[in-house]
PDB file of C-alpha atoms in Angstrom:
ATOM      1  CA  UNK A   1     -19.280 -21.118  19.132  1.00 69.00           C
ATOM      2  CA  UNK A   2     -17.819 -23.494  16.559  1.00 74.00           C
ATOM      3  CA  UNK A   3     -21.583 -25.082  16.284  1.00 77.00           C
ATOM      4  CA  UNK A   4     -22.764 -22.052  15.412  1.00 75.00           C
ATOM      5  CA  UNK A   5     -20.022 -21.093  13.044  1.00 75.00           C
ATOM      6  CA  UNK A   6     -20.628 -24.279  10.610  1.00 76.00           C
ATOM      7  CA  UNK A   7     -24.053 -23.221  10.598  1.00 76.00           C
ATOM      8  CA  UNK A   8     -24.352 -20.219  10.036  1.00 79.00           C
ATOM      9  CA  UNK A   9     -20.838 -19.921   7.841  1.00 80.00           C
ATOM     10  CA  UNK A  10     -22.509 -21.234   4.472  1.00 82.00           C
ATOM     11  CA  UNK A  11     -25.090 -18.542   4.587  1.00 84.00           C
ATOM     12  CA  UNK A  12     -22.597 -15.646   5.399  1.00 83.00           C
ATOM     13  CA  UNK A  13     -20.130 -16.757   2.724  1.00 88.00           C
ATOM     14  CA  UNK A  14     -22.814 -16.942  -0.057  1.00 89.00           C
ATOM     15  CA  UNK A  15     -23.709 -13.455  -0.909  1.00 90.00           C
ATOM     16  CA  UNK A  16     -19.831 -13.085  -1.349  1.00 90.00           C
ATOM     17  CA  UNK A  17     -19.966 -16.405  -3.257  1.00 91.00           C
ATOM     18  CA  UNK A  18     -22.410 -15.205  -5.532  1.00 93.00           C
ATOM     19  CA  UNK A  19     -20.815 -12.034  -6.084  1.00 93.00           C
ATOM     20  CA  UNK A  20     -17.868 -13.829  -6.953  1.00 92.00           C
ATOM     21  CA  UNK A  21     -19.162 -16.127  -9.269  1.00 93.00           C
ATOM     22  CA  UNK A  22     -21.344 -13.643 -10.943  1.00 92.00           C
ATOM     23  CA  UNK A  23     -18.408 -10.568 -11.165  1.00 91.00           C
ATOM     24  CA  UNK A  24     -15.059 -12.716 -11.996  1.00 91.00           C
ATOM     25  CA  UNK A  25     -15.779 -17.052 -12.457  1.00 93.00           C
ATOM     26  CA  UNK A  26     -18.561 -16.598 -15.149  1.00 94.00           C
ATOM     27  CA  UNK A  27     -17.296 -13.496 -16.708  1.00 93.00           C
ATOM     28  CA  UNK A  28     -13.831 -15.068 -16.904  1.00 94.00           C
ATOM     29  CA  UNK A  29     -14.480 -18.902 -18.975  1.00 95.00           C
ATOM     30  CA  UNK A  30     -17.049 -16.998 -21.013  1.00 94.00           C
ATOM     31  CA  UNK A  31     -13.841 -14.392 -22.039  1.00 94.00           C
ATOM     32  CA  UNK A  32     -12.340 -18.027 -22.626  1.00 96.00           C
ATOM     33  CA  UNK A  33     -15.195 -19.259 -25.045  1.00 96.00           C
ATOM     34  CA  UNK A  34     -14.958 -15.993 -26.662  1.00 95.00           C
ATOM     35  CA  UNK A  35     -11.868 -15.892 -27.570  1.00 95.00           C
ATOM     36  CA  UNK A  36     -12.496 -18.634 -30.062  1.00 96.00           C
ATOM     37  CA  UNK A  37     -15.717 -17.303 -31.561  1.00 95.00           C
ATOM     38  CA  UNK A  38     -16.079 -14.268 -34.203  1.00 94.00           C
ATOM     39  CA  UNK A  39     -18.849 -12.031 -32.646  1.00 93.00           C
ATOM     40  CA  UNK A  40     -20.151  -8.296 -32.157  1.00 89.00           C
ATOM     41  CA  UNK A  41     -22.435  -8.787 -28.727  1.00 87.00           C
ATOM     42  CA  UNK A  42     -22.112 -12.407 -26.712  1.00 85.00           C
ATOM     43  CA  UNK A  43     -25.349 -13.774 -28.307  1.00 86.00           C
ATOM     44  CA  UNK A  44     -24.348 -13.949 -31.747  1.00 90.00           C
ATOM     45  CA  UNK A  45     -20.915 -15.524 -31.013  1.00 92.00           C
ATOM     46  CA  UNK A  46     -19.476 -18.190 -34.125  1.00 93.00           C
ATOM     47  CA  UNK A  47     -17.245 -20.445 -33.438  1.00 95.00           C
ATOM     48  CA  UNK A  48     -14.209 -20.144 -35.292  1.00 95.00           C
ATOM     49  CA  UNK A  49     -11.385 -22.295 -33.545  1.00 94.00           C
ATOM     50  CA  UNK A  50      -7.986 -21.025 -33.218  1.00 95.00           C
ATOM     51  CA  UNK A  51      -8.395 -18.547 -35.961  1.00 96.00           C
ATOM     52  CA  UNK A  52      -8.366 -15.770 -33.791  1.00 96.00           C
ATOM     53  CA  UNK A  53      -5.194 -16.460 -32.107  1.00 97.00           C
ATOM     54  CA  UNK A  54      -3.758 -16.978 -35.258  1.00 96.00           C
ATOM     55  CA  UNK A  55      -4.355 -13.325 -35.919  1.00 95.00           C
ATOM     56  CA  UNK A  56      -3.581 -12.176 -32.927  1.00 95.00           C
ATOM     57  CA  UNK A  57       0.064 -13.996 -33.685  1.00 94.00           C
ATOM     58  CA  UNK A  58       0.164 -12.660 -36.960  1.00 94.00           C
ATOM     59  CA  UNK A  59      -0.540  -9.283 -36.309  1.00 92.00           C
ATOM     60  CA  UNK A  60       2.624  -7.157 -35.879  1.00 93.00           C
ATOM     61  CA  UNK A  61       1.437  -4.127 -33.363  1.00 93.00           C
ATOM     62  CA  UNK A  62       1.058  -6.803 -30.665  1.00 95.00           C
ATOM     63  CA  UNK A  63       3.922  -8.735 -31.452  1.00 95.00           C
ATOM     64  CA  UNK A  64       5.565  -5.110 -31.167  1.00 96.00           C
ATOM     65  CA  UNK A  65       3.332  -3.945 -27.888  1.00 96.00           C
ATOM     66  CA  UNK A  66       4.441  -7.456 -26.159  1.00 95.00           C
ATOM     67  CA  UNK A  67       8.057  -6.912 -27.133  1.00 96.00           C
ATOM     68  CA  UNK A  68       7.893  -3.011 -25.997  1.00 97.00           C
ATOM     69  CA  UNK A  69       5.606  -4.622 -22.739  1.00 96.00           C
ATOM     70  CA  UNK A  70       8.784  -7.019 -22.044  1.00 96.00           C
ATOM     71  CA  UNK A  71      11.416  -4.029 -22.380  1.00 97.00           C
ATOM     72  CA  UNK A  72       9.437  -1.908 -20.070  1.00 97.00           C
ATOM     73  CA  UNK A  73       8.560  -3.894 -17.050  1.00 96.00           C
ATOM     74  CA  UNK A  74      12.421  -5.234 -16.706  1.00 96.00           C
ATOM     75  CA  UNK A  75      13.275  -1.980 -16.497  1.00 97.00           C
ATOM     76  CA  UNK A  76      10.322  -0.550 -14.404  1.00 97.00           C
ATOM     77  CA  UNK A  77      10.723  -3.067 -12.033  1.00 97.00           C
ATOM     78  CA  UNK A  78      14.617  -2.949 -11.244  1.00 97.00           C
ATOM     79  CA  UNK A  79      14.671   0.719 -11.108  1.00 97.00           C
ATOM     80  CA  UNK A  80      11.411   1.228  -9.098  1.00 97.00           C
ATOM     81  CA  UNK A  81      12.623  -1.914  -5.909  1.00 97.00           C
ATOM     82  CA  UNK A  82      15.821  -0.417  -6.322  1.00 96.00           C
ATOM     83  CA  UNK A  83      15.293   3.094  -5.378  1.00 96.00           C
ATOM     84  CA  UNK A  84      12.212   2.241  -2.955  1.00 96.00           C
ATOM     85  CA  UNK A  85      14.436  -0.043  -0.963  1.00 96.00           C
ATOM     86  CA  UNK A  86      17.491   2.706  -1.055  1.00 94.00           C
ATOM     87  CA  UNK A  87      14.802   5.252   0.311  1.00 94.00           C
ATOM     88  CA  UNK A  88      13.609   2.362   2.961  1.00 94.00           C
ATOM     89  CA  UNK A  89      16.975   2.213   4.285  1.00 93.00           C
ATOM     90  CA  UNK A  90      17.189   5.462   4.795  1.00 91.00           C
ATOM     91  CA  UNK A  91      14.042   5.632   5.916  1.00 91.00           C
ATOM     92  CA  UNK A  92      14.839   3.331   8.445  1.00 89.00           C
ATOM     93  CA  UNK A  93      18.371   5.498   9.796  1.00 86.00           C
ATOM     94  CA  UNK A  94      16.219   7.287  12.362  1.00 76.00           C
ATOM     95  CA  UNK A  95      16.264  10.113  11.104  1.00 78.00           C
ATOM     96  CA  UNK A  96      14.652  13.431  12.182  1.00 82.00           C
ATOM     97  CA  UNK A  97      10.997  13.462  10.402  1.00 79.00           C
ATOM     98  CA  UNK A  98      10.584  10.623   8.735  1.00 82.00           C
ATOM     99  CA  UNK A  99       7.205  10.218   9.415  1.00 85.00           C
ATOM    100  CA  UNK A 100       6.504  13.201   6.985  1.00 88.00           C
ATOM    101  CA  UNK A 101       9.085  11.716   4.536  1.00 85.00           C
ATOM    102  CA  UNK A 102       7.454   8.703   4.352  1.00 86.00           C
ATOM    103  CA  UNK A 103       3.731  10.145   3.456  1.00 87.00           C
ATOM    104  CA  UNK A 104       5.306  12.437   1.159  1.00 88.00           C
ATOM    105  CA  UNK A 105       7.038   9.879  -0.930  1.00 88.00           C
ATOM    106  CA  UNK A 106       3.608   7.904  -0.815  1.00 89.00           C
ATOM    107  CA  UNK A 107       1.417  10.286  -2.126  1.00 89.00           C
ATOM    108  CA  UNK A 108       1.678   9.673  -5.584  1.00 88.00           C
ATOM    109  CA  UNK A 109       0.018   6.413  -5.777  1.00 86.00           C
ATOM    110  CA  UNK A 110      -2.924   7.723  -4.216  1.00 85.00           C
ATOM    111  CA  UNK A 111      -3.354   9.972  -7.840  1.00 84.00           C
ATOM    112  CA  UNK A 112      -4.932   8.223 -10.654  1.00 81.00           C
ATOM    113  CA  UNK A 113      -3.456   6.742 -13.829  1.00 81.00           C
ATOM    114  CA  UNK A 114      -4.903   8.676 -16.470  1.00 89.00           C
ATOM    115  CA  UNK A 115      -4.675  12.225 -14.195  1.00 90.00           C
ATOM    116  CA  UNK A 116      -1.240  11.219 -13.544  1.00 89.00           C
ATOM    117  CA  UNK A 117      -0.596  10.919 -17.128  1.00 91.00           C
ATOM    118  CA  UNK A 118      -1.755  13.980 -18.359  1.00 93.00           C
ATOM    119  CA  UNK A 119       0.619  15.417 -15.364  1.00 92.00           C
ATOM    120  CA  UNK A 120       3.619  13.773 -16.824  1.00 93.00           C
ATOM    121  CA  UNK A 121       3.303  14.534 -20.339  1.00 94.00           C
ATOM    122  CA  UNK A 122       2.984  17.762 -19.616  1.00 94.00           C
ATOM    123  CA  UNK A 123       5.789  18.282 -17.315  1.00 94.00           C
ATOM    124  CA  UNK A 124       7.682  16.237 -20.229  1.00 94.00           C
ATOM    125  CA  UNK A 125       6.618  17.984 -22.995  1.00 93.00           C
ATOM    126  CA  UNK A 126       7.541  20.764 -21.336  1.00 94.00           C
ATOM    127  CA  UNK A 127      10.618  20.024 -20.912  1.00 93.00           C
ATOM    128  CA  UNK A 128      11.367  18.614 -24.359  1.00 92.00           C
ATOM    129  CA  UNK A 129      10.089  21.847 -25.841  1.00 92.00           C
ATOM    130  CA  UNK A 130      13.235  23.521 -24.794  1.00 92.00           C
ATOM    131  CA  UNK A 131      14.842  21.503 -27.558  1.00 91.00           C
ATOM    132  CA  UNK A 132      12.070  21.521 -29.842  1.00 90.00           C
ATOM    133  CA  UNK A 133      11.246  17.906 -29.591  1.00 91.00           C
ATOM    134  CA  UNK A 134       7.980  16.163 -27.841  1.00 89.00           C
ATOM    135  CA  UNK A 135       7.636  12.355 -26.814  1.00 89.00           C
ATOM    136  CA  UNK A 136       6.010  12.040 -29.702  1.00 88.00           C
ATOM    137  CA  UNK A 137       8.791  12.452 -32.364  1.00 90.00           C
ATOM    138  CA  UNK A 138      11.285   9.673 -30.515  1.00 90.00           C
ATOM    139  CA  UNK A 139      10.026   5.990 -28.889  1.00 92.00           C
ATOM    140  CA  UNK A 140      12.806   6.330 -26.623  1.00 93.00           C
ATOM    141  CA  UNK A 141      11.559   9.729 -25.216  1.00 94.00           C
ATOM    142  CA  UNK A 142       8.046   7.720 -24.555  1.00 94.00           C
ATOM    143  CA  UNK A 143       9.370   5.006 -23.217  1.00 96.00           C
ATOM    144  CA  UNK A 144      11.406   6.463 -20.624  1.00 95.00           C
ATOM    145  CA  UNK A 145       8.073   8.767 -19.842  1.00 95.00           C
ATOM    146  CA  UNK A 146       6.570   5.807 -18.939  1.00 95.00           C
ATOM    147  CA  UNK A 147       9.493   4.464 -16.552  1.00 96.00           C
ATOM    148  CA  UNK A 148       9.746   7.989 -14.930  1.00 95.00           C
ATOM    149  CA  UNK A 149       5.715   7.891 -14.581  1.00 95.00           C
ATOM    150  CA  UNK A 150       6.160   4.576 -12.731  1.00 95.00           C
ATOM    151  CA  UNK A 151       8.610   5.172 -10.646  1.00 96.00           C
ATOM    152  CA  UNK A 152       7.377   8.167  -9.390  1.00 94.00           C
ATOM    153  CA  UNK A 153       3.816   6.529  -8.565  1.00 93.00           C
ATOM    154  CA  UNK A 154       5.087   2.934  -7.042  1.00 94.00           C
ATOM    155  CA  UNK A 155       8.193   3.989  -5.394  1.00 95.00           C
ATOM    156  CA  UNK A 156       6.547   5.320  -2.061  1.00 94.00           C
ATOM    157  CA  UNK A 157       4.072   2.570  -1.740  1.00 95.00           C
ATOM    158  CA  UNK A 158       6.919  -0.480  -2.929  1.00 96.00           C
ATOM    159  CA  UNK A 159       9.035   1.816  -0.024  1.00 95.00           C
ATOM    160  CA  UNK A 160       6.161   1.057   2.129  1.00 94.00           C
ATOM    161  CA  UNK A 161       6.840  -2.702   2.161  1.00 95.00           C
ATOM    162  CA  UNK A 162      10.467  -2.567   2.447  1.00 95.00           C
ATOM    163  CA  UNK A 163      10.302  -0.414   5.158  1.00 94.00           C
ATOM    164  CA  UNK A 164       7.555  -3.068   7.111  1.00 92.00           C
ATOM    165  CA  UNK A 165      10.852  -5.800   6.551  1.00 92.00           C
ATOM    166  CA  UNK A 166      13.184  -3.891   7.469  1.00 92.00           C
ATOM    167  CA  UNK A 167      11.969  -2.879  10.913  1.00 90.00           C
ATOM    168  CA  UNK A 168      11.287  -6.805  11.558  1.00 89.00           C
ATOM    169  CA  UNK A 169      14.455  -7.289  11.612  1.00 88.00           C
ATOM    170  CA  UNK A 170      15.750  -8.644  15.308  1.00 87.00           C
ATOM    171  CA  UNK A 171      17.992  -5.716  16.525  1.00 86.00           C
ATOM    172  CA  UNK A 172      19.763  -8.857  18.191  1.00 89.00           C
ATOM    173  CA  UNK A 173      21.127 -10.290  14.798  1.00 86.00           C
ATOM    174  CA  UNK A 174      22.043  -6.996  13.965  1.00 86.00           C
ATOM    175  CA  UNK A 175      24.336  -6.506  16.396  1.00 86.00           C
ATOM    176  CA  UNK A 176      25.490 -10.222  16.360  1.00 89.00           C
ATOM    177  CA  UNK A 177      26.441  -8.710  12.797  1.00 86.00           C
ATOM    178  CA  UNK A 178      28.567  -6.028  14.008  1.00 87.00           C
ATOM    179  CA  UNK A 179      30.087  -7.489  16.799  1.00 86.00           C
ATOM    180  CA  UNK A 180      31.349 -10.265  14.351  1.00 85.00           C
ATOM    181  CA  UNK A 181      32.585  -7.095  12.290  1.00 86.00           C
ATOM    182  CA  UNK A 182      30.531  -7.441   9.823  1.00 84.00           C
ATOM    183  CA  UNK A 183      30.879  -4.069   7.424  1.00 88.00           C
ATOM    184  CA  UNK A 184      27.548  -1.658   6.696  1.00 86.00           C
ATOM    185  CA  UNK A 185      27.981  -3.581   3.166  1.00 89.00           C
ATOM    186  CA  UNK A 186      27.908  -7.016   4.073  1.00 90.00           C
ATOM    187  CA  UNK A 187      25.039  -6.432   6.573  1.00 89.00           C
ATOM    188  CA  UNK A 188      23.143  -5.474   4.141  1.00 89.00           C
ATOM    189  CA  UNK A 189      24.047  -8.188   1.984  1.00 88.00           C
ATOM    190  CA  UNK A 190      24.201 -11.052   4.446  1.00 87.00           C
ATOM    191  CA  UNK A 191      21.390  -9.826   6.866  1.00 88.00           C
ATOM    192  CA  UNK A 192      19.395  -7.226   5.803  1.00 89.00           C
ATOM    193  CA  UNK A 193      18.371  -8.845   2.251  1.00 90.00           C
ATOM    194  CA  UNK A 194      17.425 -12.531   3.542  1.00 89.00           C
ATOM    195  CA  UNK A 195      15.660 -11.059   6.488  1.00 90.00           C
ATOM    196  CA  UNK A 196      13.756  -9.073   3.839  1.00 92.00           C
ATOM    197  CA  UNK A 197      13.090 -11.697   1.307  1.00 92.00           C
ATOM    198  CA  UNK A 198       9.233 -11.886   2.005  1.00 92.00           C
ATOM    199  CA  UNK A 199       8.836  -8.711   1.603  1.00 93.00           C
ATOM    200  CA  UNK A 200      10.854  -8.573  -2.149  1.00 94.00           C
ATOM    201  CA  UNK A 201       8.756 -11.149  -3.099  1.00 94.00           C
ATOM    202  CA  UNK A 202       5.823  -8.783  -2.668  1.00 94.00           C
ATOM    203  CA  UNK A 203       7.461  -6.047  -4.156  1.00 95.00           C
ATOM    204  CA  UNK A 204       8.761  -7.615  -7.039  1.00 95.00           C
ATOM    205  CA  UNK A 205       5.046  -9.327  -7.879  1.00 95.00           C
ATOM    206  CA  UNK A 206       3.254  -5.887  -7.467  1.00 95.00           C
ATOM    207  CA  UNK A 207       5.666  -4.431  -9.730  1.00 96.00           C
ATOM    208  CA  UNK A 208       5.982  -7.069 -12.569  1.00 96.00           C
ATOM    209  CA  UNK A 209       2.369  -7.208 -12.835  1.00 94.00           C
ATOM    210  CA  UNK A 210       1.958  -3.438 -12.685  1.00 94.00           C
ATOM    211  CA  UNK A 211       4.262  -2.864 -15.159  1.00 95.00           C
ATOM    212  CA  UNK A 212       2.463  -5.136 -17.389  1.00 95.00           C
ATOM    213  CA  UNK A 213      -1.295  -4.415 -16.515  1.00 92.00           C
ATOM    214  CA  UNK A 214      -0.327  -0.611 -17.450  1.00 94.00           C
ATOM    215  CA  UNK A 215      -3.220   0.989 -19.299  1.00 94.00           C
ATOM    216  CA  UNK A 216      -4.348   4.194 -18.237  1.00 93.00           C
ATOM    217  CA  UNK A 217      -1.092   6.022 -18.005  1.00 93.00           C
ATOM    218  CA  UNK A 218       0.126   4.591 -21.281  1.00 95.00           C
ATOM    219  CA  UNK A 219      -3.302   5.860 -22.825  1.00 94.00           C
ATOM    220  CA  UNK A 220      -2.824   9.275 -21.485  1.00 94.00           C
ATOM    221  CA  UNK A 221       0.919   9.914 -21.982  1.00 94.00           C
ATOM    222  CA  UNK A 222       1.568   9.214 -25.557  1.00 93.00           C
ATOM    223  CA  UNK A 223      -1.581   7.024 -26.092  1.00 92.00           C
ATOM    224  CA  UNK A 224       0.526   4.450 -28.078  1.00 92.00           C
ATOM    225  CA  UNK A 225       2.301   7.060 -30.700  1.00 89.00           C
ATOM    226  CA  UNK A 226       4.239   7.739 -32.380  1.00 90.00           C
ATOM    227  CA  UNK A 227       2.978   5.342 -34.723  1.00 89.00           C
ATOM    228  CA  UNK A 228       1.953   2.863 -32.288  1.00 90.00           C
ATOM    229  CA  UNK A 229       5.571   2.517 -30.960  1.00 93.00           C
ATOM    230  CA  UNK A 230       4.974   2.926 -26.941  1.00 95.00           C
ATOM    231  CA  UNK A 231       1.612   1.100 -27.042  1.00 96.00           C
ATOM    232  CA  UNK A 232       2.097  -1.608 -24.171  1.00 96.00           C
ATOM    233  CA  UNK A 233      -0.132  -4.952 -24.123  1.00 96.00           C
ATOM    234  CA  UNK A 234      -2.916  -3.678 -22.623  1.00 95.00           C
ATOM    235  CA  UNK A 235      -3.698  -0.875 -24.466  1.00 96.00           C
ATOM    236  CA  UNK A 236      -3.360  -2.409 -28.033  1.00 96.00           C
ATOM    237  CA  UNK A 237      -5.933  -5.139 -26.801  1.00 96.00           C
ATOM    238  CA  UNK A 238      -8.422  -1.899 -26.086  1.00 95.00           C
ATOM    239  CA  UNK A 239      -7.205  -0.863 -29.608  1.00 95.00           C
ATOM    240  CA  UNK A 240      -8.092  -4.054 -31.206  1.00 95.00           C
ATOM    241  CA  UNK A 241     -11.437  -4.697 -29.405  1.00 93.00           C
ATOM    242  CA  UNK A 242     -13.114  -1.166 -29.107  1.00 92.00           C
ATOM    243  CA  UNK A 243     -11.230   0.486 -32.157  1.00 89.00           C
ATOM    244  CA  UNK A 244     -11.519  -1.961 -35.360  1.00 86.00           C
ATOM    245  CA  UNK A 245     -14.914  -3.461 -36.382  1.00 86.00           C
ATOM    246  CA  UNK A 246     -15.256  -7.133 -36.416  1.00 87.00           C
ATOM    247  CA  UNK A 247     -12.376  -7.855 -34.353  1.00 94.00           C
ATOM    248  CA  UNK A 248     -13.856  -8.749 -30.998  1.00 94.00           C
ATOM    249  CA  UNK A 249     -12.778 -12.219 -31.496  1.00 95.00           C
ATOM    250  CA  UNK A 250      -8.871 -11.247 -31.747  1.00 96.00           C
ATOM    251  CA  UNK A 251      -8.779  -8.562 -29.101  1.00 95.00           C
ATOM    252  CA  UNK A 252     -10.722 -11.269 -26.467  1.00 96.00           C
ATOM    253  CA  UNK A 253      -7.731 -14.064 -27.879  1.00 96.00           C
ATOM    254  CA  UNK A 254      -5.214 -11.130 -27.193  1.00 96.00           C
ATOM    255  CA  UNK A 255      -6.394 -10.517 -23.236  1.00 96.00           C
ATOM    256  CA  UNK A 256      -6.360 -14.362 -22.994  1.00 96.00           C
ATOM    257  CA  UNK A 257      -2.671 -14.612 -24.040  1.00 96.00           C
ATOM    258  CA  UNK A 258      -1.672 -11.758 -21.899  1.00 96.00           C
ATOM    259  CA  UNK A 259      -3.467 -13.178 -18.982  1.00 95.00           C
ATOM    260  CA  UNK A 260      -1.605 -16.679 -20.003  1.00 96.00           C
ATOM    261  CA  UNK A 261       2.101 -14.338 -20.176  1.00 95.00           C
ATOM    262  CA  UNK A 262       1.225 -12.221 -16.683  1.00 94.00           C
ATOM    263  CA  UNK A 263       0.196 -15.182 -14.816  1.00 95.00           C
ATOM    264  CA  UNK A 264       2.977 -17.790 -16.087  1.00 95.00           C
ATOM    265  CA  UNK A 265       5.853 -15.044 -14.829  1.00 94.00           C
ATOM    266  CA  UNK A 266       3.961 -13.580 -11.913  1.00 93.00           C
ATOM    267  CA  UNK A 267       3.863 -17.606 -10.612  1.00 94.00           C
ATOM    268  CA  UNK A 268       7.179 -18.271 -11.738  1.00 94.00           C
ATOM    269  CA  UNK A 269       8.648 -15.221  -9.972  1.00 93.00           C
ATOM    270  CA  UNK A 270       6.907 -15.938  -6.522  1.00 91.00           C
ATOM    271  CA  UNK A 271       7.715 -19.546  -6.690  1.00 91.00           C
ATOM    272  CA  UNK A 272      11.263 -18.593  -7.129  1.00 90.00           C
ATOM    273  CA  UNK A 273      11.176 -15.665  -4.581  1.00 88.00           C
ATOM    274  CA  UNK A 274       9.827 -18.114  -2.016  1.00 86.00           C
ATOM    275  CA  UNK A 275      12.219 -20.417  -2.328  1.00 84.00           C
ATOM    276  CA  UNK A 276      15.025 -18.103  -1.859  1.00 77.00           C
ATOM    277  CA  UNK A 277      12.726 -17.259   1.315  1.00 73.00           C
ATOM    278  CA  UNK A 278      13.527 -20.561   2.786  1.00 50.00           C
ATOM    279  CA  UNK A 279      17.265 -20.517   1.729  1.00 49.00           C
ATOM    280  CA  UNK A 280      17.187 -17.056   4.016  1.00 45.00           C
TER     281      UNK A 280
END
């Protein structure tokens, strides 16, 4: 079995290879070469150095979307592991139909960013219009648009993986717990949240990089306004690339830096998440 195995494994793996190489590898260093060149289609790239990051620096909406980005995902991401693991615990009580709870509070991640946008601005706007304001007249009223929008989409599926943690729990050290008379407070502290700690570190990685990757339901809630105020990373490097003429080069050196920003705190926080997994 093994024989045939390393035979036959290189010619299974390389349509998938291929694929690979073809879809994300290539694709990805050429986005890299780009990013230094001034160009309109990829076969009349110039190079042009460092200029374009230089721009991309200089230019205020992105120093404003990155700073607006930041703001957002710390609190996106507190607020949504916070409420999905409250709803996991309770989840998790026993009681009477939580099986229908459960799908329920998934269901909104199954509906798709830019449907789920137009949703949410118009339950918003709707709202607003009581007082005769719209998101539109106030960042703030934006901003906390988005969070609601995100919270309301990741909470059942980040409740998901919480849930998966908490029933691995041994029932045994539970009940070590409370016959040592441990409280339902420092159980939950001194148990429940080491036992757990693989499954934060998913969490907290599918929400940081969520919250940063947002596009679609940025684009469809207040599509950056007002006045480019609530336009996150991703969707002033659409601005920049498809929206102004000649500056390709600046919206390819933008996606590079924000894959340089995600990356360098998605690693950091799993590296650190991990560790505390071992401490547990």
């Amino acid at each position: 079995m093994q024989k045939n195995l390393n035979k036959y494994f290189p010619i299974l793996v390389l349509p998938t290879l291929v694929a690979f190489l073809l879809a994300f590898v290539i694709p990805f260093f050429m986005g890299i070469y780009l990013s230094f060149c001034e160009f309109s289609t990829v076969t009349n790239a110039e190079w042009v150095g460092i200029e374009n990051y230089i721009s991309a620096f200089s230019n205020k909406d992105f120093i404003n979307s990155l700073i607006f980005t930041v703001k957002f995902a710390v609190v996106a991401v507190i607020t949504v592991n916070v409420f999905a693991f409250l709803l996991a615990l309770l989840l998790t009580k026993g009681i009477k139909g939580t099986n229908i709870f459960r799908t329920v509070f998934f269901m909104p991640n199954l509906i798709g960013g830019i449907v789920l946008g137009y949703i949410w601005q118009s339950i918003i706007n709707g709202v607003l219009a009581n007082y005769g304001i719209t998101m539109l007249m106030d960042e703030k009223y934006g901003f906390w648009g988005l969070v609601i929008l995100m919270n309301w989409q990741l909470i059942g599926y980040i409740m998901i993986i919480y849930i998966a943690g908490l029933q691995n729990i041994p029932q045994d050290v539970l009940e070590a717990a409370s016959i040592d008379g441990a409280t339902k407070l420092q159980t939950l502290i001194k148990v429940k949240l080491p036992m757990v700690m693989s499954s934060i570190t998913i969490c907290l990685f599918l929400t940081i990089t969520n919250s940063f990757k947002m596009f679609d339901q940025n684009l469809a809630l207040t599509a950056g306004g007002p006045a480019n105020k609530t336009t996150m990373m991703a969707l002033d490097i659409y601005n920049t690339f498809y929206g102004k003429v000649g500056f390709e080069g600046v919206g390819q050196a933008k996606a590079v830096i924000f894959f340089l920003i995600v990356a360098f705190i998605g690693i950091s926080q799993v590296a650190y998440s991990r560790r505390k997994e071992v401490e547990g």
